[in-house]
Amino acid sequence: MLLGGCATGPRIVTPEPPPIPEGGDAVPENNEIVLSDGTQIVADAPWGRIKIEAGPGLRRVYTWRGNRRGVILEPRSERFAGSMGIRYEGQPPVWEAADGITKVDVEEGQRRFETVDDAMIWMQIRRLRYAYTNDGLVVGWKTKGDTLTVEVWQFYIDGEKPTTLPGADNTRVAVGPLEVVPQKMSPHLVFADGHTEPYNTETAAQHSGARAESKASTSTISCNWFQRTFTDCSERAEAAAKAKAQAEAEAKAQAEAAAAAQAERAAAAEAATPAEPEYPSATISGSTVNIRDGSSTNSKVLFQAKEGDSVEILKEDKGWRYVKFEDDRKGWVADFLLKK
C-alpha cells in the first residue's frame, strides 16, 4: 500500500546566454571598414549606449540594453551611395529574439565628403541620431519595431580625416581592445510540464511555499508505521519545518535580487530613450520659394515650395534657415520667406 508520495515544484533555472555565430570570413581588401579584428567601440549615442565587437573577420557583435547578439556581415560588391563597406539587412541565421528584435539593418564603412558642411547635412537628413568625434568616427543606432539599426562610419573630408566637427564630443565614443562580456541572464521557473515563468518576487512567493510544503510532507510520511508507533518523529518534523523556512528565505532573497535586476534594466532602458527634440515651426510665405542645398543664393535648388507649406526649423545660418517639410524633405531657405 502506498502511504505517501513526493510533490515536485518548479526548478529555478538560469539559461545559457543566446548563441553568437562563429567568426566570419576575412574582410576583402577592397572593402572599407572602421574596426579591425580584436577591437571594440563603445558609444553613448542619443538612444543610449551600444557596444560593437569586431571579428573574427566579418563578424560583429552588438550589445545594447542588456542584450548581446552577433551577425556575420556581408561585404558590398560595388560602391553604394559612396560606401564600399560591409552590411547586413534582414534576419540573421544565428539570432535569438531580444525584446522583440528579430531583424537587423547594420552597416560599417567610410563616408567621403568635400566639405564639413556636406558631412553635417548628411547626418541631419538621415533618420538616425549619431554620436561622433572630432576626427570623424560616427556611431548611430536605434530600435524600431522588430529591427535593430546600427551604423558605424569613418568620415573623410576632402580625402583626410577631419580634425574638428561641429557638435562633436570625443568622450562619447571610445575604441579599444576587445573585451568580451557575456550577456547576463535572469533566472526563470521551469515546471514539470515544461512551461516556464519569469522568476520574480510574485512567482517566487507563489511557488516557494508549495516547494517547501512538498519537502515537509515528504519528511513527515517518511516515518513508517513502526516508527510512528514506537519512536518519536518530532525531530523529523522539526527538520522539515527548518527546511521549509530556509527554502522560503532563499526563494525570497533570489526573487528580490531578480526583481531588483529587472527594475534596474527597465530604468536603464527608459533613461536611454530620449524624447524627440522639438523644433520651432513656420510656414512658407512666398508664392513659389526655392529650397536649396546650402545657405546662399549660389547653392543648388533642390525643389520648390509653395505658400503655406509647414516646416520645422532645424538650424540657422545668418539670414538662412535649414528646414524640414512634413514629407521629410529638407533644405535651406531665406529667413524672410518664412512666417513664424
mmCIF file of C-alpha atoms in Angstrom:
data_model
loop_
_atom_site.group_PDB
_atom_site.id
_atom_site.type_symbol
_atom_site.label_atom_id
_atom_site.label_comp_id
_atom_site.label_asym_id
_atom_site.label_seq_id
_atom_site.Cartn_x
_atom_site.Cartn_y
_atom_site.Cartn_z
ATOM 1 C CA MET A 1 0.000 0.000 0.000
ATOM 2 C CA LEU A 2 1.334 3.432 -0.933
ATOM 3 C CA LEU A 3 1.381 5.658 2.118
ATOM 4 C CA GLY A 4 2.615 8.879 0.527
ATOM 5 C CA GLY A 5 4.419 10.496 -2.380
ATOM 6 C CA CYS A 6 6.646 13.392 -3.300
ATOM 7 C CA ALA A 7 5.340 16.564 -4.918
ATOM 8 C CA THR A 8 7.823 18.257 -7.236
ATOM 9 C CA GLY A 9 7.745 22.040 -7.546
ATOM 10 C CA PRO A 10 9.267 24.157 -10.317
ATOM 11 C CA ARG A 11 13.014 24.376 -10.710
ATOM 12 C CA ILE A 12 14.911 27.669 -10.773
ATOM 13 C CA VAL A 13 16.994 27.676 -13.949
ATOM 14 C CA THR A 14 19.375 30.317 -15.266
ATOM 15 C CA PRO A 15 19.584 29.812 -19.050
ATOM 16 C CA GLU A 16 22.731 29.976 -21.118
ATOM 17 C CA PRO A 17 23.365 33.253 -22.984
ATOM 18 C CA PRO A 18 21.970 33.391 -26.544
ATOM 19 C CA PRO A 19 24.250 31.858 -29.195
ATOM 20 C CA ILE A 20 26.742 34.029 -31.054
ATOM 21 C CA PRO A 21 27.743 32.979 -34.597
ATOM 22 C CA GLU A 22 31.229 31.685 -35.235
ATOM 23 C CA GLY A 23 33.745 34.030 -36.823
ATOM 24 C CA GLY A 24 33.119 35.048 -40.417
ATOM 25 C CA ASP A 25 35.371 35.112 -43.458
ATOM 26 C CA ALA A 26 38.122 37.694 -43.681
ATOM 27 C CA VAL A 27 37.090 41.151 -44.877
ATOM 28 C CA PRO A 28 38.037 41.540 -48.577
ATOM 29 C CA GLU A 29 40.822 44.039 -49.232
ATOM 30 C CA ASN A 30 38.589 46.201 -51.430
ATOM 31 C CA ASN A 31 36.059 46.799 -48.666
ATOM 32 C CA GLU A 32 36.460 49.826 -46.404
ATOM 33 C CA ILE A 33 35.832 49.084 -42.733
ATOM 34 C CA VAL A 34 36.227 51.008 -39.493
ATOM 35 C CA LEU A 35 37.040 48.358 -36.880
ATOM 36 C CA SER A 36 39.822 45.796 -37.142
ATOM 37 C CA ASP A 37 39.753 42.301 -35.648
ATOM 38 C CA GLY A 38 40.071 42.215 -31.878
ATOM 39 C CA THR A 39 38.824 45.754 -31.280
ATOM 40 C CA GLN A 40 35.582 47.196 -29.998
ATOM 41 C CA ILE A 41 33.778 50.505 -29.987
ATOM 42 C CA VAL A 42 31.534 51.806 -27.205
ATOM 43 C CA ALA A 43 29.309 54.774 -27.994
ATOM 44 C CA ASP A 44 26.927 56.792 -25.851
ATOM 45 C CA ALA A 45 24.603 57.709 -28.696
ATOM 46 C CA PRO A 46 21.304 59.613 -28.322
ATOM 47 C CA TRP A 47 19.337 56.343 -27.961
ATOM 48 C CA GLY A 48 21.665 55.019 -25.264
ATOM 49 C CA ARG A 49 24.893 53.062 -25.035
ATOM 50 C CA ILE A 50 25.883 50.464 -27.605
ATOM 51 C CA LYS A 51 28.968 48.272 -27.817
ATOM 52 C CA ILE A 52 30.224 46.756 -31.076
ATOM 53 C CA GLU A 53 32.806 43.957 -31.093
ATOM 54 C CA ALA A 54 34.791 43.336 -34.274
ATOM 55 C CA GLY A 55 35.920 39.963 -35.572
ATOM 56 C CA PRO A 56 36.891 37.449 -36.356
ATOM 57 C CA GLY A 57 36.595 38.616 -39.955
ATOM 58 C CA LEU A 58 33.143 39.823 -40.934
ATOM 59 C CA ARG A 59 31.535 39.083 -37.567
ATOM 60 C CA ARG A 60 30.209 41.948 -35.477
ATOM 61 C CA VAL A 61 28.663 41.505 -32.026
ATOM 62 C CA TYR A 62 26.265 44.181 -30.750
ATOM 63 C CA THR A 63 25.401 44.798 -27.097
ATOM 64 C CA TRP A 64 22.535 47.158 -26.248
ATOM 65 C CA ARG A 65 20.144 47.458 -23.285
ATOM 66 C CA GLY A 66 21.363 44.226 -21.713
ATOM 67 C CA ASN A 67 21.149 42.205 -24.950
ATOM 68 C CA ARG A 68 24.129 40.729 -26.832
ATOM 69 C CA ARG A 69 23.741 39.339 -30.359
ATOM 70 C CA GLY A 70 26.074 38.602 -33.259
ATOM 71 C CA VAL A 71 25.846 38.940 -37.044
ATOM 72 C CA ILE A 72 28.096 37.872 -39.914
ATOM 73 C CA LEU A 73 28.110 40.937 -42.157
ATOM 74 C CA GLU A 74 28.345 40.816 -45.934
ATOM 75 C CA PRO A 75 30.867 42.822 -47.980
ATOM 76 C CA ARG A 76 29.469 45.158 -50.606
ATOM 77 C CA SER A 77 30.420 44.039 -54.104
ATOM 78 C CA GLU A 78 30.124 47.561 -55.510
ATOM 79 C CA ARG A 79 30.045 51.066 -54.111
ATOM 80 C CA PHE A 80 26.578 52.145 -52.969
ATOM 81 C CA ALA A 81 25.817 55.797 -52.112
ATOM 82 C CA GLY A 82 29.534 56.315 -51.624
ATOM 83 C CA SER A 83 30.041 53.317 -49.330
ATOM 84 C CA MET A 84 32.143 50.245 -50.062
ATOM 85 C CA GLY A 85 31.789 48.828 -46.568
ATOM 86 C CA ILE A 86 30.131 45.797 -45.005
ATOM 87 C CA ARG A 87 26.495 45.383 -44.023
ATOM 88 C CA TYR A 88 23.612 43.029 -43.261
ATOM 89 C CA GLU A 89 19.874 43.568 -43.593
ATOM 90 C CA GLY A 90 17.237 41.048 -42.564
ATOM 91 C CA GLN A 91 17.002 38.225 -40.040
ATOM 92 C CA PRO A 92 20.428 36.740 -39.219
ATOM 93 C CA PRO A 93 20.717 32.925 -39.270
ATOM 94 C CA VAL A 94 22.014 32.807 -35.683
ATOM 95 C CA TRP A 95 19.813 35.186 -33.733
ATOM 96 C CA GLU A 96 17.551 34.771 -30.729
ATOM 97 C CA ALA A 97 14.788 37.372 -30.377
ATOM 98 C CA ALA A 98 15.823 40.158 -27.994
ATOM 99 C CA ASP A 99 12.983 42.286 -26.588
ATOM 100 C CA GLY A 100 11.077 41.682 -29.827
ATOM 101 C CA ILE A 101 14.068 42.418 -32.083
ATOM 102 C CA THR A 102 14.385 39.703 -34.739
ATOM 103 C CA LYS A 103 15.919 41.638 -37.650
ATOM 104 C CA VAL A 104 18.851 43.969 -38.198
ATOM 105 C CA ASP A 105 19.878 46.736 -40.573
ATOM 106 C CA VAL A 106 23.562 47.227 -39.762
ATOM 107 C CA GLU A 107 26.352 48.870 -41.718
ATOM 108 C CA GLU A 108 30.003 49.795 -41.296
ATOM 109 C CA GLY A 109 32.157 51.734 -43.712
ATOM 110 C CA GLN A 110 33.708 55.025 -44.761
ATOM 111 C CA ARG A 111 31.980 58.191 -45.941
ATOM 112 C CA ARG A 112 33.780 60.806 -48.013
ATOM 113 C CA PHE A 113 32.675 64.434 -48.283
ATOM 114 C CA GLU A 114 34.081 67.525 -49.929
ATOM 115 C CA THR A 115 33.343 69.849 -47.001
ATOM 116 C CA VAL A 116 32.436 69.683 -43.318
ATOM 117 C CA ASP A 117 29.051 71.231 -44.136
ATOM 118 C CA ASP A 118 28.327 68.354 -46.506
ATOM 119 C CA ALA A 119 29.046 65.869 -43.716
ATOM 120 C CA MET A 120 26.869 67.706 -41.199
ATOM 121 C CA ILE A 121 23.936 67.976 -43.618
ATOM 122 C CA TRP A 122 24.253 64.265 -44.430
ATOM 123 C CA MET A 123 23.914 63.388 -40.730
ATOM 124 C CA GLN A 124 20.939 65.715 -40.316
ATOM 125 C CA ILE A 125 18.943 64.291 -43.206
ATOM 126 C CA ARG A 126 19.445 60.694 -42.050
ATOM 127 C CA ARG A 127 16.674 59.167 -39.937
ATOM 128 C CA LEU A 128 19.189 58.259 -37.273
ATOM 129 C CA ARG A 129 20.870 60.183 -34.482
ATOM 130 C CA TYR A 130 24.617 59.949 -34.045
ATOM 131 C CA ALA A 131 27.437 60.312 -31.551
ATOM 132 C CA TYR A 132 30.673 61.397 -33.225
ATOM 133 C CA THR A 133 34.211 62.576 -32.566
ATOM 134 C CA ASN A 134 36.253 65.435 -33.986
ATOM 135 C CA ASP A 135 38.272 63.019 -36.122
ATOM 136 C CA GLY A 136 35.124 61.737 -37.834
ATOM 137 C CA LEU A 137 34.292 58.496 -36.018
ATOM 138 C CA VAL A 138 30.488 58.277 -36.180
ATOM 139 C CA VAL A 139 28.108 55.813 -34.475
ATOM 140 C CA GLY A 140 24.317 55.787 -34.592
ATOM 141 C CA TRP A 141 21.701 53.227 -33.622
ATOM 142 C CA LYS A 142 18.049 52.748 -32.771
ATOM 143 C CA THR A 143 15.403 50.069 -32.388
ATOM 144 C CA LYS A 144 12.103 50.365 -34.199
ATOM 145 C CA GLY A 145 9.505 47.623 -34.383
ATOM 146 C CA ASP A 146 11.334 44.321 -34.803
ATOM 147 C CA THR A 147 14.545 45.834 -36.223
ATOM 148 C CA LEU A 148 17.853 46.943 -34.727
ATOM 149 C CA THR A 149 19.578 49.589 -36.861
ATOM 150 C CA VAL A 150 23.282 50.309 -36.320
ATOM 151 C CA GLU A 151 25.683 52.415 -38.386
ATOM 152 C CA VAL A 152 29.429 52.856 -37.850
ATOM 153 C CA TRP A 153 31.266 55.311 -40.116
ATOM 154 C CA GLN A 154 34.632 56.922 -40.522
ATOM 155 C CA PHE A 155 34.229 60.317 -42.183
ATOM 156 C CA TYR A 156 36.804 61.789 -44.544
ATOM 157 C CA ILE A 157 36.735 65.446 -45.574
ATOM 158 C CA ASP A 158 38.480 66.187 -48.859
ATOM 159 C CA GLY A 159 40.371 62.895 -48.547
ATOM 160 C CA GLU A 160 41.539 63.369 -44.942
ATOM 161 C CA LYS A 161 40.181 62.596 -41.501
ATOM 162 C CA PRO A 162 38.774 65.806 -40.009
ATOM 163 C CA THR A 163 40.377 67.483 -37.014
ATOM 164 C CA THR A 164 37.192 69.134 -35.768
ATOM 165 C CA LEU A 165 33.474 68.729 -36.400
ATOM 166 C CA PRO A 166 30.684 70.972 -35.053
ATOM 167 C CA GLY A 167 28.907 69.327 -32.120
ATOM 168 C CA ALA A 168 31.481 66.535 -31.747
ATOM 169 C CA ASP A 169 32.117 65.012 -28.313
ATOM 170 C CA ASN A 170 35.195 62.804 -28.076
ATOM 171 C CA THR A 171 34.102 61.448 -24.685
ATOM 172 C CA ARG A 172 31.012 59.733 -26.139
ATOM 173 C CA VAL A 173 32.833 57.326 -28.470
ATOM 174 C CA ALA A 174 35.723 55.078 -27.417
ATOM 175 C CA VAL A 175 37.687 52.470 -29.382
ATOM 176 C CA GLY A 176 39.850 49.896 -27.634
ATOM 177 C CA PRO A 177 40.909 46.249 -27.441
ATOM 178 C CA LEU A 178 38.154 43.654 -27.424
ATOM 179 C CA GLU A 179 36.703 42.782 -24.020
ATOM 180 C CA VAL A 180 34.108 40.020 -24.227
ATOM 181 C CA VAL A 181 31.358 40.271 -21.595
ATOM 182 C CA PRO A 182 28.664 37.566 -21.955
ATOM 183 C CA GLN A 183 25.051 38.610 -21.586
ATOM 184 C CA LYS A 184 23.794 38.429 -18.009
ATOM 185 C CA MET A 185 20.828 36.082 -17.896
ATOM 186 C CA SER A 186 17.886 36.210 -15.482
ATOM 187 C CA PRO A 187 16.638 33.016 -13.801
ATOM 188 C CA HIS A 188 13.191 31.609 -14.504
ATOM 189 C CA LEU A 189 10.962 28.850 -13.187
ATOM 190 C CA VAL A 190 10.747 25.585 -15.133
ATOM 191 C CA PHE A 191 7.713 23.424 -14.351
ATOM 192 C CA ALA A 192 7.263 19.676 -14.669
ATOM 193 C CA ASP A 193 5.122 20.079 -17.810
ATOM 194 C CA GLY A 194 7.901 22.062 -19.491
ATOM 195 C CA HIS A 195 6.412 25.556 -19.404
ATOM 196 C CA THR A 196 8.360 28.432 -17.860
ATOM 197 C CA GLU A 197 7.567 31.611 -15.974
ATOM 198 C CA PRO A 198 9.723 34.627 -15.087
ATOM 199 C CA TYR A 199 11.368 34.306 -11.701
ATOM 200 C CA ASN A 200 10.403 37.407 -9.761
ATOM 201 C CA THR A 201 9.032 38.351 -6.376
ATOM 202 C CA GLU A 202 5.469 37.349 -7.243
ATOM 203 C CA THR A 203 6.207 33.937 -8.778
ATOM 204 C CA ALA A 204 8.792 33.077 -6.134
ATOM 205 C CA ALA A 205 6.338 33.831 -3.335
ATOM 206 C CA GLN A 206 3.647 31.826 -5.111
ATOM 207 C CA HIS A 207 5.700 28.667 -5.593
ATOM 208 C CA SER A 208 8.221 28.676 -2.754
ATOM 209 C CA GLY A 209 5.534 27.631 -0.252
ATOM 210 C CA ALA A 210 4.426 24.706 -2.381
ATOM 211 C CA ARG A 211 8.009 23.547 -2.751
ATOM 212 C CA ALA A 212 8.667 23.829 0.981
ATOM 213 C CA GLU A 213 5.408 22.061 1.819
ATOM 214 C CA SER A 214 6.369 19.264 -0.510
ATOM 215 C CA LYS A 215 9.655 18.841 1.337
ATOM 216 C CA ALA A 216 7.919 18.914 4.738
ATOM 217 C CA SER A 217 5.220 16.401 3.798
ATOM 218 C CA THR A 218 7.825 14.060 2.327
ATOM 219 C CA SER A 219 9.751 14.190 5.590
ATOM 220 C CA THR A 220 6.598 13.506 7.596
ATOM 221 C CA ILE A 221 5.432 10.481 5.599
ATOM 222 C CA SER A 222 8.951 9.060 5.637
ATOM 223 C CA CYS A 223 8.087 7.849 9.150
ATOM 224 C CA ASN A 224 6.705 4.358 8.570
ATOM 225 C CA TRP A 225 4.121 2.597 10.737
ATOM 226 C CA PHE A 226 6.754 1.115 13.065
ATOM 227 C CA GLN A 227 8.490 4.472 13.560
ATOM 228 C CA ARG A 228 5.246 6.322 14.198
ATOM 229 C CA THR A 229 4.179 3.679 16.735
ATOM 230 C CA PHE A 230 7.382 3.078 18.660
ATOM 231 C CA THR A 231 9.510 6.218 18.080
ATOM 232 C CA ASP A 232 9.148 9.989 18.201
ATOM 233 C CA CYS A 233 9.038 11.644 14.765
ATOM 234 C CA SER A 234 9.229 15.139 16.235
ATOM 235 C CA GLU A 235 12.857 15.519 15.167
ATOM 236 C CA ARG A 236 11.882 14.819 11.568
ATOM 237 C CA ALA A 237 9.011 17.297 11.793
ATOM 238 C CA GLU A 238 11.332 19.946 13.236
ATOM 239 C CA ALA A 239 13.864 19.352 10.467
ATOM 240 C CA ALA A 240 11.099 19.637 7.879
ATOM 241 C CA ALA A 241 9.956 22.943 9.367
ATOM 242 C CA LYS A 242 13.513 24.295 9.266
ATOM 243 C CA ALA A 243 13.912 23.155 5.668
ATOM 244 C CA LYS A 244 10.677 24.911 4.743
ATOM 245 C CA ALA A 245 11.735 28.160 6.415
ATOM 246 C CA GLN A 246 15.152 28.043 4.768
ATOM 247 C CA ALA A 247 13.636 27.360 1.344
ATOM 248 C CA GLU A 248 11.230 30.271 1.734
ATOM 249 C CA ALA A 249 14.045 32.610 2.812
ATOM 250 C CA GLU A 250 16.258 31.579 -0.107
ATOM 251 C CA ALA A 251 13.402 31.933 -2.583
ATOM 252 C CA LYS A 252 12.538 35.377 -1.245
ATOM 253 C CA ALA A 253 16.154 36.564 -1.463
ATOM 254 C CA GLN A 254 16.544 35.269 -5.015
ATOM 255 C CA ALA A 255 13.232 36.810 -6.060
ATOM 256 C CA GLU A 256 14.168 40.189 -4.603
ATOM 257 C CA ALA A 257 17.525 40.092 -6.398
ATOM 258 C CA ALA A 258 15.850 39.175 -9.692
ATOM 259 C CA ALA A 259 13.230 41.915 -9.264
ATOM 260 C CA ALA A 260 15.920 44.490 -8.475
ATOM 261 C CA ALA A 261 17.898 43.495 -11.567
ATOM 262 C CA GLN A 262 14.759 43.666 -13.707
ATOM 263 C CA ALA A 263 13.883 47.108 -12.335
ATOM 264 C CA GLU A 264 17.438 48.307 -12.987
ATOM 265 C CA ARG A 265 17.288 47.141 -16.611
ATOM 266 C CA ALA A 266 13.894 48.782 -17.102
ATOM 267 C CA ALA A 267 15.135 52.055 -15.614
ATOM 268 C CA ALA A 268 18.243 51.971 -17.799
ATOM 269 C CA ALA A 269 16.156 51.335 -20.914
ATOM 270 C CA GLU A 270 13.791 54.184 -20.044
ATOM 271 C CA ALA A 271 16.668 56.561 -19.361
ATOM 272 C CA ALA A 272 18.335 55.549 -22.621
ATOM 273 C CA THR A 273 15.310 56.531 -24.705
ATOM 274 C CA PRO A 274 15.376 60.313 -25.007
ATOM 275 C CA ALA A 275 12.441 62.372 -26.132
ATOM 276 C CA GLU A 276 12.487 63.593 -29.680
ATOM 277 C CA PRO A 277 13.715 67.198 -29.868
ATOM 278 C CA GLU A 278 11.156 69.920 -30.530
ATOM 279 C CA TYR A 279 11.924 72.443 -33.251
ATOM 280 C CA PRO A 280 10.259 75.807 -33.918
ATOM 281 C CA SER A 281 7.673 75.694 -36.682
ATOM 282 C CA ALA A 282 6.983 78.113 -39.504
ATOM 283 C CA THR A 283 5.232 78.346 -42.861
ATOM 284 C CA ILE A 284 6.416 79.365 -46.308
ATOM 285 C CA SER A 285 5.294 82.929 -47.031
ATOM 286 C CA GLY A 286 6.311 83.324 -50.675
ATOM 287 C CA SER A 287 4.152 82.057 -53.524
ATOM 288 C CA THR A 288 6.948 79.923 -55.027
ATOM 289 C CA VAL A 289 10.098 79.526 -52.946
ATOM 290 C CA ASN A 290 13.359 77.822 -53.898
ATOM 291 C CA ILE A 291 14.698 75.302 -51.381
ATOM 292 C CA ARG A 292 18.476 74.995 -51.717
ATOM 293 C CA ASP A 293 21.256 72.641 -50.627
ATOM 294 C CA GLY A 294 23.216 75.454 -48.980
ATOM 295 C CA SER A 295 22.750 78.781 -47.234
ATOM 296 C CA SER A 296 23.310 81.086 -50.204
ATOM 297 C CA THR A 297 21.639 82.054 -53.456
ATOM 298 C CA ASN A 298 24.517 80.378 -55.286
ATOM 299 C CA SER A 299 23.564 76.994 -53.843
ATOM 300 C CA LYS A 300 21.795 74.379 -55.933
ATOM 301 C CA VAL A 301 17.969 74.436 -55.935
ATOM 302 C CA LEU A 302 16.691 71.109 -54.610
ATOM 303 C CA PHE A 303 12.969 71.743 -55.086
ATOM 304 C CA GLN A 304 10.342 74.460 -54.791
ATOM 305 C CA ALA A 305 7.830 75.042 -52.005
ATOM 306 C CA LYS A 306 4.547 76.890 -52.133
ATOM 307 C CA GLU A 307 2.965 79.405 -49.801
ATOM 308 C CA GLY A 308 1.504 77.883 -46.653
ATOM 309 C CA ASP A 309 3.727 74.791 -46.566
ATOM 310 C CA SER A 310 4.547 73.893 -42.952
ATOM 311 C CA VAL A 311 8.166 73.384 -41.904
ATOM 312 C CA GLU A 312 10.299 72.831 -38.819
ATOM 313 C CA ILE A 313 13.396 74.999 -38.420
ATOM 314 C CA LEU A 314 16.329 72.693 -37.654
ATOM 315 C CA LYS A 315 19.154 75.248 -37.593
ATOM 316 C CA GLU A 316 20.153 78.773 -38.609
ATOM 317 C CA ASP A 317 22.991 80.338 -40.585
ATOM 318 C CA LYS A 318 22.948 84.117 -40.733
ATOM 319 C CA GLY A 319 19.897 85.021 -42.829
ATOM 320 C CA TRP A 320 19.099 81.434 -43.770
ATOM 321 C CA ARG A 321 17.196 78.590 -42.107
ATOM 322 C CA TYR A 322 17.626 74.850 -42.591
ATOM 323 C CA VAL A 323 14.077 73.423 -42.564
ATOM 324 C CA LYS A 324 12.269 70.101 -42.733
ATOM 325 C CA PHE A 325 8.934 69.682 -44.512
ATOM 326 C CA GLU A 326 6.107 67.375 -43.443
ATOM 327 C CA ASP A 327 7.204 64.810 -46.062
ATOM 328 C CA ASP A 328 10.732 64.807 -44.509
ATOM 329 C CA ARG A 329 12.348 66.768 -47.341
ATOM 330 C CA LYS A 330 14.986 69.192 -46.069
ATOM 331 C CA GLY A 331 16.851 72.206 -47.379
ATOM 332 C CA TRP A 332 17.850 75.843 -46.889
ATOM 333 C CA VAL A 333 15.502 78.804 -47.307
ATOM 334 C CA ALA A 334 15.992 82.527 -46.788
ATOM 335 C CA ASP A 335 14.616 83.674 -43.436
ATOM 336 C CA PHE A 336 12.458 86.467 -44.892
ATOM 337 C CA LEU A 337 10.490 83.833 -46.836
ATOM 338 C CA LEU A 338 9.279 82.213 -43.615
ATOM 339 C CA LYS A 339 6.312 83.208 -41.497
ATOM 340 C CA LYS A 340 6.865 82.238 -37.856
#
